[in-house]
mmCIF file with all atom_site columns, C-alpha atoms in Angstrom:
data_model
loop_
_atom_site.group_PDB
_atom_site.id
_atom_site.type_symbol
_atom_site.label_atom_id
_atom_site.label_alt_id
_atom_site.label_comp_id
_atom_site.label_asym_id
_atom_site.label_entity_id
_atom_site.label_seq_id
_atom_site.pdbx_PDB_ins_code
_atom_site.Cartn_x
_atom_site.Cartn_y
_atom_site.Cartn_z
_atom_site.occupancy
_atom_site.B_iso_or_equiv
_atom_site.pdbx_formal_charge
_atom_site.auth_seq_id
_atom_site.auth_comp_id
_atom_site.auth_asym_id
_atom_site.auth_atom_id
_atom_site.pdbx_PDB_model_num
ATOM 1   C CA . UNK A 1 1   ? 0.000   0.000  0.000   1.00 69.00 ? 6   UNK A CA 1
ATOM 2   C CA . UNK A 1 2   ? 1.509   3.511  -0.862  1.00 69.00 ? 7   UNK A CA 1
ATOM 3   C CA . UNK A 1 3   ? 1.771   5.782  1.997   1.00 81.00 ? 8   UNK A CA 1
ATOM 4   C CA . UNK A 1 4   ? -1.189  8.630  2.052   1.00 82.00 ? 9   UNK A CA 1
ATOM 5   C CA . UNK A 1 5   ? 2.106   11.277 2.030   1.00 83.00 ? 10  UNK A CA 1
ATOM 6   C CA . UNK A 1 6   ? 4.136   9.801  -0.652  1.00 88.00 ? 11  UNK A CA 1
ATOM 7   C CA . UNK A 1 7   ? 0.631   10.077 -2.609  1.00 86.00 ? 12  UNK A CA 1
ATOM 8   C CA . UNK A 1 8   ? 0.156   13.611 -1.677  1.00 87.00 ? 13  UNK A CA 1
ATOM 9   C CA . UNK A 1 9   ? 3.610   14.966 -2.699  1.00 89.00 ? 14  UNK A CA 1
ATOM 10  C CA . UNK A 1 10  ? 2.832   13.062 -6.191  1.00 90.00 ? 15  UNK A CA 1
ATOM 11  C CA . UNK A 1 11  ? -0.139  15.164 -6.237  1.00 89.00 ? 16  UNK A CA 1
ATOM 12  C CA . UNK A 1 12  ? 1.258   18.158 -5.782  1.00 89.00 ? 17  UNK A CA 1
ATOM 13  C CA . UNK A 1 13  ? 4.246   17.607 -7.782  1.00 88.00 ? 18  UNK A CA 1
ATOM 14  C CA . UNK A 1 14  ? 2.414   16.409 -10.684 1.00 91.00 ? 19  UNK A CA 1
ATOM 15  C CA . UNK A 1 15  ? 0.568   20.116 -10.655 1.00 91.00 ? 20  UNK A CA 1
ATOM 16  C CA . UNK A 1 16  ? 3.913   21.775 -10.601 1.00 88.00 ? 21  UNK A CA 1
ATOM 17  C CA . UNK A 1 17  ? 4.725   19.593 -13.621 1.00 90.00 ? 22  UNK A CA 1
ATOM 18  C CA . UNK A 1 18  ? 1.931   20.324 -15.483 1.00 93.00 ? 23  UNK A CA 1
ATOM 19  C CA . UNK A 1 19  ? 2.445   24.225 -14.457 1.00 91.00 ? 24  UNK A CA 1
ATOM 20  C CA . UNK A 1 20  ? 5.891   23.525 -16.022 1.00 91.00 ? 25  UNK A CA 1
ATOM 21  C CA . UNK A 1 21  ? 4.428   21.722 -19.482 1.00 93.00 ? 26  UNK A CA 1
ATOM 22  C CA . UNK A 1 22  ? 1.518   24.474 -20.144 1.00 96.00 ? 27  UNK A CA 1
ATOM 23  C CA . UNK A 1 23  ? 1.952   27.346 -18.300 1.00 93.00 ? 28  UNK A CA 1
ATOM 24  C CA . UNK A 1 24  ? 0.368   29.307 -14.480 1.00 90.00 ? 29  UNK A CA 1
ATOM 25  C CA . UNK A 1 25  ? -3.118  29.949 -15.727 1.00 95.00 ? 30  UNK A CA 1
ATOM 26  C CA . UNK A 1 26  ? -3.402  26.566 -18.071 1.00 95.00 ? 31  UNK A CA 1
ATOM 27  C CA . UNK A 1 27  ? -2.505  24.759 -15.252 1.00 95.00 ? 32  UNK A CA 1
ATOM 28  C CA . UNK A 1 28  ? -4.871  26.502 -12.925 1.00 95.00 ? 33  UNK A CA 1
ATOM 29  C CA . UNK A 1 29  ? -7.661  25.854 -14.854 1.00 96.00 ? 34  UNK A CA 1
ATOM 30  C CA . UNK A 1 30  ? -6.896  22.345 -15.747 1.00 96.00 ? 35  UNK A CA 1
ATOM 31  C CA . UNK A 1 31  ? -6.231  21.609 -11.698 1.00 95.00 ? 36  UNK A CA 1
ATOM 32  C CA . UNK A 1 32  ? -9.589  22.896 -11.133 1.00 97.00 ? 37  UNK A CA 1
ATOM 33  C CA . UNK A 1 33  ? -11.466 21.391 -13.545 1.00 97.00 ? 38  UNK A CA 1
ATOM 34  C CA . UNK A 1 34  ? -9.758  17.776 -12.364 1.00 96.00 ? 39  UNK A CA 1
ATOM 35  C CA . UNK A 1 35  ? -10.986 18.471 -9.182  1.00 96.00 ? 40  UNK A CA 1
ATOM 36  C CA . UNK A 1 36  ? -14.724 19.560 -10.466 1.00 97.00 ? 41  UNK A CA 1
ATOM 37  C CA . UNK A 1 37  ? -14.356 15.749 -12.457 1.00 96.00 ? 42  UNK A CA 1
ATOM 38  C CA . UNK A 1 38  ? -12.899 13.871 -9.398  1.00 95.00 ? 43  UNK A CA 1
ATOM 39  C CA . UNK A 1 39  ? -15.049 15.493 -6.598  1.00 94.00 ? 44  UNK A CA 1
ATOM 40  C CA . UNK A 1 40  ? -18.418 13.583 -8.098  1.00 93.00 ? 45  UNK A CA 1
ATOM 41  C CA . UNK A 1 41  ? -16.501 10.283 -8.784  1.00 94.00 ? 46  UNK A CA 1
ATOM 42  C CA . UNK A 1 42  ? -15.276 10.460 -5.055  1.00 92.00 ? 47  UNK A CA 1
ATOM 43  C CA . UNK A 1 43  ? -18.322 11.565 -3.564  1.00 90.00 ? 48  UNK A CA 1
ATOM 44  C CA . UNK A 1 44  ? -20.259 8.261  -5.622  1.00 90.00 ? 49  UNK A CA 1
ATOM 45  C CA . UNK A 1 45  ? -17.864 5.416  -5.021  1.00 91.00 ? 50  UNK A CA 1
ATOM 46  C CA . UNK A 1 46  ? -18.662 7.001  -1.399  1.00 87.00 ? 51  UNK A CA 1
ATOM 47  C CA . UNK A 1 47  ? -22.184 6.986  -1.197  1.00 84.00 ? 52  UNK A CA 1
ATOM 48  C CA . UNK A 1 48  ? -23.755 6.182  -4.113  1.00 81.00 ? 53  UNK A CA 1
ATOM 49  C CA . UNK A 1 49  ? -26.386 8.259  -5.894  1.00 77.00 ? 54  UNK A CA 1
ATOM 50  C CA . UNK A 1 50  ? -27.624 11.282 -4.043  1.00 73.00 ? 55  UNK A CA 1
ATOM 51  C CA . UNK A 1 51  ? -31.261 10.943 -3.080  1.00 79.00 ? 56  UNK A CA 1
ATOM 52  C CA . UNK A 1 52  ? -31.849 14.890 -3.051  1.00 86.00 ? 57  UNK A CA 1
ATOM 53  C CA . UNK A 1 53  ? -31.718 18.069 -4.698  1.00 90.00 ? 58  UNK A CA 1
ATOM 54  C CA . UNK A 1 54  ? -29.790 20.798 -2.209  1.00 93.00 ? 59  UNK A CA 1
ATOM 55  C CA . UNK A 1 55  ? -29.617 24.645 -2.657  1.00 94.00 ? 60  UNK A CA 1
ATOM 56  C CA . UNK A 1 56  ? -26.094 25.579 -3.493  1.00 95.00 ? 61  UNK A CA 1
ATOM 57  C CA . UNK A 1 57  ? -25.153 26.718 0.530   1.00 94.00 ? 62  UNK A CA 1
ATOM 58  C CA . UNK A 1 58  ? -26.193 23.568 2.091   1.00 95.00 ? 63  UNK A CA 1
ATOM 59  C CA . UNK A 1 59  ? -24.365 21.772 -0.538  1.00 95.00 ? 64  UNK A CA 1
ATOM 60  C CA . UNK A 1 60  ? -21.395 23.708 0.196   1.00 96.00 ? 65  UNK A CA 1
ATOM 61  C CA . UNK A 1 61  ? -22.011 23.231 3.810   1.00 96.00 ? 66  UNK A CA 1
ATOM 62  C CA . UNK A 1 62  ? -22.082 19.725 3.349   1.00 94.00 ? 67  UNK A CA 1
ATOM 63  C CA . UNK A 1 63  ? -19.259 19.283 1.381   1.00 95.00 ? 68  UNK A CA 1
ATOM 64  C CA . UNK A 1 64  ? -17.295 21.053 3.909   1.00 96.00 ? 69  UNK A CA 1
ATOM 65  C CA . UNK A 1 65  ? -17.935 18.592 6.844   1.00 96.00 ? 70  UNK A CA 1
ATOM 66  C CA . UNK A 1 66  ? -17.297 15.574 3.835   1.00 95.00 ? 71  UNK A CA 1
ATOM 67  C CA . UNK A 1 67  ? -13.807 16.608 2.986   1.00 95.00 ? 72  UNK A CA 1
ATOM 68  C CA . UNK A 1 68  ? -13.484 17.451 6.850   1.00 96.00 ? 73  UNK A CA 1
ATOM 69  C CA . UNK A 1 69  ? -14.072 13.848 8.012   1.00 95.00 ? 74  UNK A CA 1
ATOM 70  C CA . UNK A 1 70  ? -12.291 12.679 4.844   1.00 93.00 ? 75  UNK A CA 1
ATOM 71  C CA . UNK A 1 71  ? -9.537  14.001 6.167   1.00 93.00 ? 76  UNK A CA 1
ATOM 72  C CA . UNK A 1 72  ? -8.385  16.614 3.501   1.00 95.00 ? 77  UNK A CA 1
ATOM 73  C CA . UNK A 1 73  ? -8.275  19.579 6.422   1.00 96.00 ? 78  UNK A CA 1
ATOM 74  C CA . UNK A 1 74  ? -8.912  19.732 10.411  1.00 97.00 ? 79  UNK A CA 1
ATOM 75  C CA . UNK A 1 75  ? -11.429 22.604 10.156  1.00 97.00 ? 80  UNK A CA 1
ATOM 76  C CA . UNK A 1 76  ? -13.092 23.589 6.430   1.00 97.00 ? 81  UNK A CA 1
ATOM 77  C CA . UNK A 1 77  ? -15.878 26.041 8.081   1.00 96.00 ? 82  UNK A CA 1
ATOM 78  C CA . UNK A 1 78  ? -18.256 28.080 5.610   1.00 95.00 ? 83  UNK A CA 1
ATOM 79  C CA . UNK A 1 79  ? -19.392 31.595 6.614   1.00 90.00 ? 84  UNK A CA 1
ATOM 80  C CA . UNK A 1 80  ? -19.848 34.818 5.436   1.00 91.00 ? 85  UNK A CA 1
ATOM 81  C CA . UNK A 1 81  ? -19.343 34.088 1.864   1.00 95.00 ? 86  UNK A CA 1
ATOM 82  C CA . UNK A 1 82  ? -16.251 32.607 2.224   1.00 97.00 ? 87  UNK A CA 1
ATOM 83  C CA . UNK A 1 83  ? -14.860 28.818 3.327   1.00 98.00 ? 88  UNK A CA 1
ATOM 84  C CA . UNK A 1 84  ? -12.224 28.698 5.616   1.00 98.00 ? 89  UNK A CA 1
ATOM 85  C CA . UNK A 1 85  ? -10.208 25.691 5.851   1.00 98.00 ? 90  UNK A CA 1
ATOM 86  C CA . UNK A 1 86  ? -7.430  25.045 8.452   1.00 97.00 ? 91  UNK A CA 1
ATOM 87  C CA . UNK A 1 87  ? -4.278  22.536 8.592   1.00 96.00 ? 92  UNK A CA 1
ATOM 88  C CA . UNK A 1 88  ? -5.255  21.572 5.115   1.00 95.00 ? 93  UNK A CA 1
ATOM 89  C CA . UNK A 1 89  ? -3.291  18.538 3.854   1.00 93.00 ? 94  UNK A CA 1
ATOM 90  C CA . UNK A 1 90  ? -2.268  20.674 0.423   1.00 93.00 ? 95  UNK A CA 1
ATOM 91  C CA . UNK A 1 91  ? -0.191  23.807 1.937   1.00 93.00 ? 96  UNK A CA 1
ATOM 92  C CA . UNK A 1 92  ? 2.274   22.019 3.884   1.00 88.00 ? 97  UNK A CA 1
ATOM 93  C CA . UNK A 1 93  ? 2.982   19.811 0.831   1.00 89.00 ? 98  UNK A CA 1
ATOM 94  C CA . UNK A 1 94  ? 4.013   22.798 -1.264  1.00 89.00 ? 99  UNK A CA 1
ATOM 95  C CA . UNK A 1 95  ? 7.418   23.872 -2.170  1.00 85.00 ? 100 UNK A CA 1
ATOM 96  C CA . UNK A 1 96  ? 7.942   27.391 -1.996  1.00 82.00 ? 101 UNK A CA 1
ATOM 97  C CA . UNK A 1 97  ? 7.389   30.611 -0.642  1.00 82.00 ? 102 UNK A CA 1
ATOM 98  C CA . UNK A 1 98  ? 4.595   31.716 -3.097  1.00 85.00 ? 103 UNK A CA 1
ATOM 99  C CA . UNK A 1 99  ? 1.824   29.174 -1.762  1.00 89.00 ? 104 UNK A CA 1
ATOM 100 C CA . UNK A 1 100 ? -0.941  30.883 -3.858  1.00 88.00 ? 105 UNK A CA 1
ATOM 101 C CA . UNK A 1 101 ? 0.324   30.450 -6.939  1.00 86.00 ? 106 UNK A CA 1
ATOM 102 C CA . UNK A 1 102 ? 0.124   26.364 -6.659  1.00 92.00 ? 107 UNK A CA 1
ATOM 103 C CA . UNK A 1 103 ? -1.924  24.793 -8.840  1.00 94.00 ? 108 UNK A CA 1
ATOM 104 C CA . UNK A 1 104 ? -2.934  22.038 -6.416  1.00 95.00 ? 109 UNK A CA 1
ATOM 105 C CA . UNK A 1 105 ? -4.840  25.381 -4.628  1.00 96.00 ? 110 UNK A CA 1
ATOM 106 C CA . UNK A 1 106 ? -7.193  25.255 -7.426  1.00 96.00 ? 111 UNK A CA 1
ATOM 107 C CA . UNK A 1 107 ? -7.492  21.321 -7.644  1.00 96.00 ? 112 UNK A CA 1
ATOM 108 C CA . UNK A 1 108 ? -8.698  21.686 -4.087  1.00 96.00 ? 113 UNK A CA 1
ATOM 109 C CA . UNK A 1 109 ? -11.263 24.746 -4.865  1.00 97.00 ? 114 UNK A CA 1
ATOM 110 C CA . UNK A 1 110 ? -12.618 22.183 -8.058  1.00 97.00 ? 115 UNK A CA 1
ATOM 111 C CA . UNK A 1 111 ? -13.167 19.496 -5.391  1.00 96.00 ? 116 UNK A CA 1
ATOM 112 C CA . UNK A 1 112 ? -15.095 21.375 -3.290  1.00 97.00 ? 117 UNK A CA 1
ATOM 113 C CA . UNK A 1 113 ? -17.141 22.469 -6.616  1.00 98.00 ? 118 UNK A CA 1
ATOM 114 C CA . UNK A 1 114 ? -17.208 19.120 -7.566  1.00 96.00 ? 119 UNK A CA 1
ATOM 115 C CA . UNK A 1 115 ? -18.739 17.947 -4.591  1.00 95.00 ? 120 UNK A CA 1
ATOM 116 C CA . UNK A 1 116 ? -21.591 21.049 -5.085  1.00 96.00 ? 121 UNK A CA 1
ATOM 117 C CA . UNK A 1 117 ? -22.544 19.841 -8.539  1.00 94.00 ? 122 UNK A CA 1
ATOM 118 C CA . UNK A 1 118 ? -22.979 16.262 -6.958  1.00 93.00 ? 123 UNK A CA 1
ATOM 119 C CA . UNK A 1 119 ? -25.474 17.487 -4.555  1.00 93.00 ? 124 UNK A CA 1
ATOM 120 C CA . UNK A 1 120 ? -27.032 20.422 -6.081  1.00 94.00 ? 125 UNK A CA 1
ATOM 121 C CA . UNK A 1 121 ? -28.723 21.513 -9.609  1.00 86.00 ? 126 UNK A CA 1
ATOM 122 C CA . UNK A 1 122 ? -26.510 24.847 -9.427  1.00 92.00 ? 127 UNK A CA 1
ATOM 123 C CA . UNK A 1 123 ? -22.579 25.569 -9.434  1.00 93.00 ? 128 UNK A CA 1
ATOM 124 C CA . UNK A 1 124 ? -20.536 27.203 -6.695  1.00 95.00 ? 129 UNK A CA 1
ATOM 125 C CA . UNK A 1 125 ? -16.906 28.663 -7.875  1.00 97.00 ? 130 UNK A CA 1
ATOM 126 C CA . UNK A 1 126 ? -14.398 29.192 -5.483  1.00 98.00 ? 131 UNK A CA 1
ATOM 127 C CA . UNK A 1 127 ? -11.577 31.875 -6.061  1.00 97.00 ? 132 UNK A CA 1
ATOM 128 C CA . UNK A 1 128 ? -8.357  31.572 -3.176  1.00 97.00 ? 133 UNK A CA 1
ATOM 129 C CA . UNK A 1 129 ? -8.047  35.042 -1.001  1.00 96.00 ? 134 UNK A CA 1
ATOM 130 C CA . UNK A 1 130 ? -6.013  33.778 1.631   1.00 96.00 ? 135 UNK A CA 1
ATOM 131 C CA . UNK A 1 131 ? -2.821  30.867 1.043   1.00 96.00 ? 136 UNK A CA 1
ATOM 132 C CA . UNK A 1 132 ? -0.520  29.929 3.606   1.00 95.00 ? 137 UNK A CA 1
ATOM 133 C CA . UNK A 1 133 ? 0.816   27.165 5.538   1.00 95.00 ? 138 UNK A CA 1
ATOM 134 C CA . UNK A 1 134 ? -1.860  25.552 7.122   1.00 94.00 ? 139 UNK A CA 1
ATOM 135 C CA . UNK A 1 135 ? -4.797  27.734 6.465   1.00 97.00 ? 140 UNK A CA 1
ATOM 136 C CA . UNK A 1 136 ? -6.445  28.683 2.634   1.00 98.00 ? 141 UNK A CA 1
ATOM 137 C CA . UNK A 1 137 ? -9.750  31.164 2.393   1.00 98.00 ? 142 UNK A CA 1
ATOM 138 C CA . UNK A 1 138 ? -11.888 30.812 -0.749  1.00 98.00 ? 143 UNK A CA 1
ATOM 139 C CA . UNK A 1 139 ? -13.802 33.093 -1.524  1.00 97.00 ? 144 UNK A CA 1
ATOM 140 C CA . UNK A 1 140 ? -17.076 31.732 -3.092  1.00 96.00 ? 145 UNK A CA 1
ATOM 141 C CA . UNK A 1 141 ? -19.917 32.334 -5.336  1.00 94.00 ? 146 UNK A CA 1
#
């Protein structure tokens, strides 16, 4: 079995890569969009199909205590218009100063939208405000 860390720093190494093959914004926007694909996979080899429709902030809600007991973050906490997720499993895992500019920030954002479009008939995007060790604020719409 591969260790959960080794397949982390894959993860995030592999977005650097592709950063490296087609450039900050392509790789943004691919990042996110694998994480809009994965997050309904994950959330159906889970659960199954979901039996209801939800509004687009108990969706998000939702998906924040999900990816909370999954494990991808100690707190993910949605208020105000914005998510705030502490001791994330992503941050730590980057190399770098310039945390925001990881593409793995926007795989997480497309998870979380991912796991919105599972539950609900409308979309949520998430844009980062805040990156740093241990602690990312989307901002969220």
């Amino acid at each position: 079995m591969v260790d959960p860390d080794i397949l982390l720093l894959a993860i995030v190494n592999a977005s650097e890569g592709v950063r490296a093959l087609i450039g900050d914004k392509g790789a943004k926007a691919v990042l996110r969009d694998a994480g809009r694909q994965a997050g309904p996979r994950l959330l159906e080899s889970l659960i199954g199909h979901f039996p209801e429709v939800l509004n687009k902030e108990e969706a998000l809600r939702r998906a924040c205590i999900i990816l909370e007991d999954l494990g991808f973050a100690k707190s993910i906490k949605i208020g105000d218009g914005n998510i705030v997720i502490e001791e994330d499993i992503f941050t730590d895992a980057i190399v770098g100063e310039n945390l925001s500019d990881s593409p793995v920030i926007y795989f997480f954002a497309g998870l979380i939208e991912g796991f919105v479009s599972f539950m609900s008939d409308q979309k949520a995007t998430l844009v980062p405000e805040v990156v740093e060790r241990g602690k990312i604020i989307y901002k969220y719409s």
